[in-house]
Coordinates of C-alpha atoms and ligand atoms in Angstrom, one line a residue:
M1 CA 12.5 -15.9 -11.6
T2 CA 13.9 -16.0 -8.1
A3 CA 11.0 -16.2 -5.7
R4 CA 11.6 -19.3 -3.5
A5 CA 8.6 -20.9 -1.9
D6 CA 10.2 -20.8 1.6
L7 CA 11.1 -17.1 1.5
P8 CA 8.8 -14.2 2.6
L9 CA 6.7 -12.7 -0.2
P10 CA 8.6 -9.8 -1.8
E11 CA 7.4 -6.2 -1.5
G12 CA 8.0 -2.9 -3.4
E13 CA 10.5 -2.9 -6.2
E14 CA 11.6 -6.4 -5.5
K15 CA 8.0 -7.6 -5.9
R16 CA 7.7 -5.8 -9.3
R17 CA 10.9 -7.5 -10.5
V18 CA 9.9 -11.0 -9.2
V19 CA 6.4 -10.8 -10.7
R20 CA 7.7 -9.6 -14.1
G21 CA 10.4 -12.4 -14.1
L22 CA 7.8 -15.0 -13.1
F23 CA 5.4 -14.2 -15.9
D24 CA 8.2 -14.0 -18.4
A25 CA 9.3 -17.5 -17.3
I26 CA 5.9 -19.1 -17.6
S27 CA 4.5 -17.2 -20.6
G28 CA 5.0 -20.1 -23.1
R29 CA 2.6 -22.5 -21.3
Y30 CA 0.5 -19.9 -19.3
D31 CA -2.7 -20.5 -21.3
L32 CA -2.4 -24.3 -21.2
V33 CA -1.9 -24.4 -17.4
N34 CA -4.8 -21.9 -16.8
R35 CA -7.2 -24.1 -18.8
V36 CA -6.1 -27.3 -17.0
M37 CA -6.0 -26.0 -13.5
T38 CA -9.3 -24.2 -13.7
L39 CA -10.9 -27.0 -15.8
G40 CA -11.7 -24.5 -18.5
M41 CA -13.7 -22.3 -16.1
D42 CA -11.4 -19.3 -16.6
M43 CA -12.9 -18.5 -20.0
G44 CA -16.4 -18.3 -18.5
W45 CA -15.2 -15.9 -15.7
R46 CA -13.7 -13.6 -18.4
R47 CA -16.9 -13.7 -20.4
R48 CA -18.9 -12.7 -17.3
A49 CA -16.5 -9.9 -16.6
V50 CA -17.1 -8.5 -20.1
R51 CA -20.9 -8.9 -19.8
E52 CA -20.8 -6.9 -16.5
L53 CA -19.3 -3.9 -18.3
R54 CA -22.7 -3.1 -19.8
L55 CA -21.2 -0.4 -22.1
P56 CA -22.4 0.5 -25.6
G57 CA -20.8 -1.3 -28.6
R58 CA -17.4 0.0 -29.8
S59 CA -16.6 1.5 -26.4
L60 CA -12.9 1.7 -25.7
V61 CA -11.9 -0.8 -23.0
L62 CA -8.4 -1.1 -21.5
D63 CA -7.4 -4.5 -20.4
L64 CA -4.8 -3.9 -17.7
A65 CA -2.2 -6.7 -17.0
C66 CA -3.6 -8.4 -20.2
G67 CA -1.0 -11.2 -20.2
T68 CA -1.5 -13.3 -23.3
G69 CA -4.7 -11.4 -24.3
D70 CA -7.6 -13.7 -23.3
L71 CA -9.7 -10.8 -22.0
C72 CA -8.8 -8.7 -25.0
R73 CA -10.3 -11.4 -27.3
E74 CA -13.4 -11.6 -25.1
L75 CA -13.8 -7.9 -25.2
Q76 CA -13.6 -7.9 -29.0
R77 CA -16.2 -10.7 -29.2
G78 CA -18.4 -8.5 -27.0
G79 CA -18.2 -5.7 -29.6
Y80 CA -15.7 -3.5 -27.7
L81 CA -12.5 -1.8 -28.9
A82 CA -9.8 -3.4 -26.7
V83 CA -6.3 -2.3 -25.9
G84 CA -4.1 -4.5 -23.7
F85 CA -1.3 -3.3 -21.3
D86 CA 1.2 -5.5 -19.6
F87 CA 4.8 -5.2 -18.4
S88 CA 5.9 -8.8 -19.2
H89 CA 7.5 -8.9 -22.6
G90 CA 7.2 -12.7 -22.5
M91 CA 3.5 -12.7 -21.9
L92 CA 2.9 -10.1 -24.7
A93 CA 5.1 -12.1 -27.1
E94 CA 2.8 -15.1 -26.5
A95 CA -0.4 -13.1 -27.0
T96 CA -3.0 -14.4 -29.5
T97 CA -5.2 -11.4 -30.0
T98 CA -5.6 -8.8 -32.7
A99 CA -6.0 -6.0 -30.1
P100 CA -3.2 -3.5 -29.9
L101 CA -0.9 -4.3 -27.0
V102 CA 1.3 -1.9 -25.0
E103 CA 4.3 -2.9 -22.9
A104 CA 3.7 -0.7 -19.8
D105 CA 3.4 -0.8 -16.0
V106 CA -0.3 -0.5 -15.2
L107 CA 0.6 1.7 -12.2
R108 CA 1.8 4.4 -14.7
L109 CA -0.3 4.2 -17.8
P110 CA 0.9 6.2 -20.8
L111 CA -2.6 7.7 -21.2
R112 CA -4.4 11.0 -20.8
H113 CA -7.0 11.5 -18.1
A114 CA -10.6 10.2 -18.7
N115 CA -9.6 8.6 -22.0
A116 CA -11.3 5.2 -21.7
D117 CA -14.9 4.0 -21.4
G118 CA -14.0 0.9 -19.5
V119 CA -11.3 -1.1 -17.8
T120 CA -10.9 -4.9 -17.2
C121 CA -8.3 -6.7 -15.3
G122 CA -7.9 -10.5 -15.0
F123 CA -6.2 -12.2 -12.1
A124 CA -3.6 -9.5 -11.5
L125 CA -4.9 -7.5 -8.4
R126 CA -2.6 -9.5 -6.1
N127 CA 0.4 -8.9 -8.4
V128 CA 0.6 -5.1 -8.4
V129 CA 2.9 -3.5 -5.8
D130 CA 0.3 -1.1 -4.5
L131 CA -3.4 -1.9 -5.0
A132 CA -4.8 1.5 -3.9
S133 CA -2.5 3.3 -6.4
F134 CA -3.7 0.9 -9.1
F135 CA -7.3 1.7 -8.4
D136 CA -6.4 5.5 -8.5
E137 CA -4.7 5.0 -11.8
I138 CA -7.8 3.2 -13.2
A139 CA -9.9 6.1 -11.9
R140 CA -7.6 8.6 -13.6
V141 CA -7.8 7.1 -17.1
I142 CA -11.5 6.2 -17.1
R143 CA -14.2 8.8 -18.0
P144 CA -17.1 9.6 -15.7
G145 CA -19.8 6.9 -16.3
G146 CA -17.1 4.5 -17.4
R147 CA -17.2 0.9 -16.0
I148 CA -14.8 -1.5 -14.5
A149 CA -14.8 -5.3 -14.2
L150 CA -11.8 -6.7 -12.2
L151 CA -11.3 -10.4 -11.7
D152 CA -9.2 -12.3 -9.2
A153 CA -9.1 -15.6 -7.4
S154 CA -10.9 -15.8 -4.0
R155 CA -11.7 -18.2 -1.2
P156 CA -15.3 -19.6 -0.9
D157 CA -17.3 -18.5 2.1
N158 CA -18.7 -22.0 2.6
S159 CA -16.4 -23.9 5.0
M160 CA -16.5 -27.2 3.1
L161 CA -15.9 -25.6 -0.3
R162 CA -13.2 -23.4 1.3
A163 CA -11.3 -26.5 2.7
G164 CA -11.5 -28.3 -0.7
H165 CA -10.5 -25.3 -2.6
G166 CA -7.6 -24.6 -0.2
F167 CA -6.3 -28.1 -0.7
Y168 CA -6.6 -27.9 -4.5
F169 CA -5.1 -24.4 -4.7
S170 CA -2.1 -25.0 -2.4
R171 CA -1.4 -28.7 -3.1
V172 CA -2.7 -29.6 -6.6
V173 CA -2.1 -26.4 -8.5
P174 CA 1.7 -26.4 -7.8
V175 CA 1.9 -30.0 -9.0
I176 CA 0.0 -29.3 -12.2
G177 CA 1.9 -26.1 -12.8
G178 CA 5.2 -27.8 -11.9
L179 CA 4.6 -30.7 -14.3
L180 CA 3.3 -28.6 -17.2
S181 CA 5.4 -25.5 -16.7
N182 CA 7.6 -24.1 -14.0
P183 CA 7.6 -25.6 -10.4
T184 CA 9.0 -22.5 -8.7
A185 CA 6.5 -20.1 -10.3
Y186 CA 3.5 -22.4 -9.5
A187 CA 4.6 -22.8 -5.9
Y188 CA 4.7 -19.0 -5.6
L189 CA 1.3 -18.3 -7.3
P190 CA -0.9 -19.8 -4.5
R191 CA 1.2 -18.0 -1.9
S192 CA 0.5 -14.7 -3.7
M193 CA -3.1 -14.9 -2.5
A194 CA -1.8 -13.5 0.8
Y195 CA -1.3 -10.1 -1.0
L196 CA -5.0 -9.8 -1.7
P197 CA -6.9 -7.7 0.9
P198 CA -10.3 -8.8 2.3
A199 CA -13.1 -8.1 -0.1
E200 CA -14.6 -5.2 2.0
E201 CA -11.2 -3.5 2.1
M202 CA -10.9 -3.7 -1.7
L203 CA -14.4 -2.3 -2.2
E204 CA -13.6 0.5 0.2
M205 CA -10.5 1.3 -1.8
L206 CA -12.5 1.3 -5.0
R207 CA -15.1 3.7 -3.5
T208 CA -12.4 6.0 -2.3
A209 CA -10.8 6.0 -5.8
G210 CA -14.1 7.2 -7.3
F211 CA -16.2 4.1 -7.9
A212 CA -19.0 4.8 -5.4
D213 CA -21.2 1.9 -6.4
A214 CA -18.4 -0.7 -6.4
M215 CA -19.7 -4.2 -5.6
R216 CA -18.3 -7.7 -5.6
L217 CA -19.8 -10.8 -7.3
Q218 CA -18.7 -14.3 -6.4
L219 CA -18.3 -16.7 -9.2
S220 CA -18.2 -20.6 -9.2
G221 CA -19.1 -20.9 -5.5
G222 CA -16.7 -18.1 -4.6
I223 CA -13.4 -19.4 -6.0
T224 CA -13.3 -16.3 -8.2
Q225 CA -14.4 -12.8 -7.4
L226 CA -15.4 -10.0 -9.8
L227 CA -15.3 -6.4 -8.6
V228 CA -17.5 -4.1 -10.7
G229 CA -18.3 -0.4 -10.5
T230 CA -19.0 2.9 -12.3
R231 CA -16.7 5.9 -12.4
M232 CA -18.6 8.8 -10.7
Ligands
LIG1 C1 -2.1 -13.9 -13.7 S1 -1.6 -13.0 -15.1 C2 -3.1 -12.5 -15.8 C3 -3.1 -12.3 -17.3 C4 -4.4 -12.1 -18.0 N1 -5.0 -10.9 -17.4 C5 -5.4 -13.2 -17.8 O1 -6.5 -13.0 -17.5 O2 -5.0 -14.4 -18.0 C6 -1.0 -11.5 -14.4 C7 -0.4 -10.5 -15.4 O3 -0.3 -9.3 -14.7 C8 0.9 -8.7 -15.3 N2 1.3 -7.6 -14.3 C9 1.5 -7.7 -13.0 N3 1.8 -6.5 -12.5 C10 1.8 -5.6 -13.5 C11 2.1 -4.3 -13.6 N4 2.4 -3.5 -12.5 N5 2.1 -3.7 -14.8 C12 1.7 -4.4 -15.9 N6 1.5 -5.7 -15.9 C13 1.5 -6.3 -14.7 C14 1.9 -9.8 -15.4 O4 2.9 -9.6 -16.3 C15 0.9 -10.9 -15.9 O5 0.9 -10.9 -17.3

């Protein structure tokens, strides 16, 4: 993993290489750091994402950028058939889910058109090289009437919460991540928030991709956002 905290954020093929290397490097302690730095709230956010799918039992749901499989497990608990996709071999090797996992780039899924009933994605929107292409790829593989629930970090609207969260995310998270795992990686992760477009822009991209009713839910005071929608 070669992203230095003082360098500009990588783009294009370099971003893809850096992101994959980063998650390979932190995979062993990824779950532990997540639980500690979110004070365990991350599991509740994933449960909420699964609830918002509102699909019939045994629907096929693709968890894109599945990492170590936390969302796959929640999907299975919710009665869905889950399949995970991720391009980090290290993250997949640490996975603790019985769902089938596929090593693949989520921008080029090895799937037929309109194959899935639903798609989830946890905390990876800012990691893909081209977000609009990612939304197009989701729209390609999901059937009409299928549902999406996409999570990522966010900044609270309330100015006090925003300041506190900004301090925690940019100052405390790198220290926790550095102590428990990899200092370079956890210095990069807060910076990667700069990749995430404003909420209205992401909603517009989703509507253009084919999710006309796309909407955004703010979780835990706005530190996490959940984009949901239906494939038209
Ligand atoms: C922050 S982790 C999230 C993992 C998991 N979804 C969760 O909720 O904990 C981001 C994941 O996105 C994966 N990822 C990023 N870009 C990807 C891409 N283009 N194709 C496949 N996986 C990707 C990384 O390998 C990493 O496992």
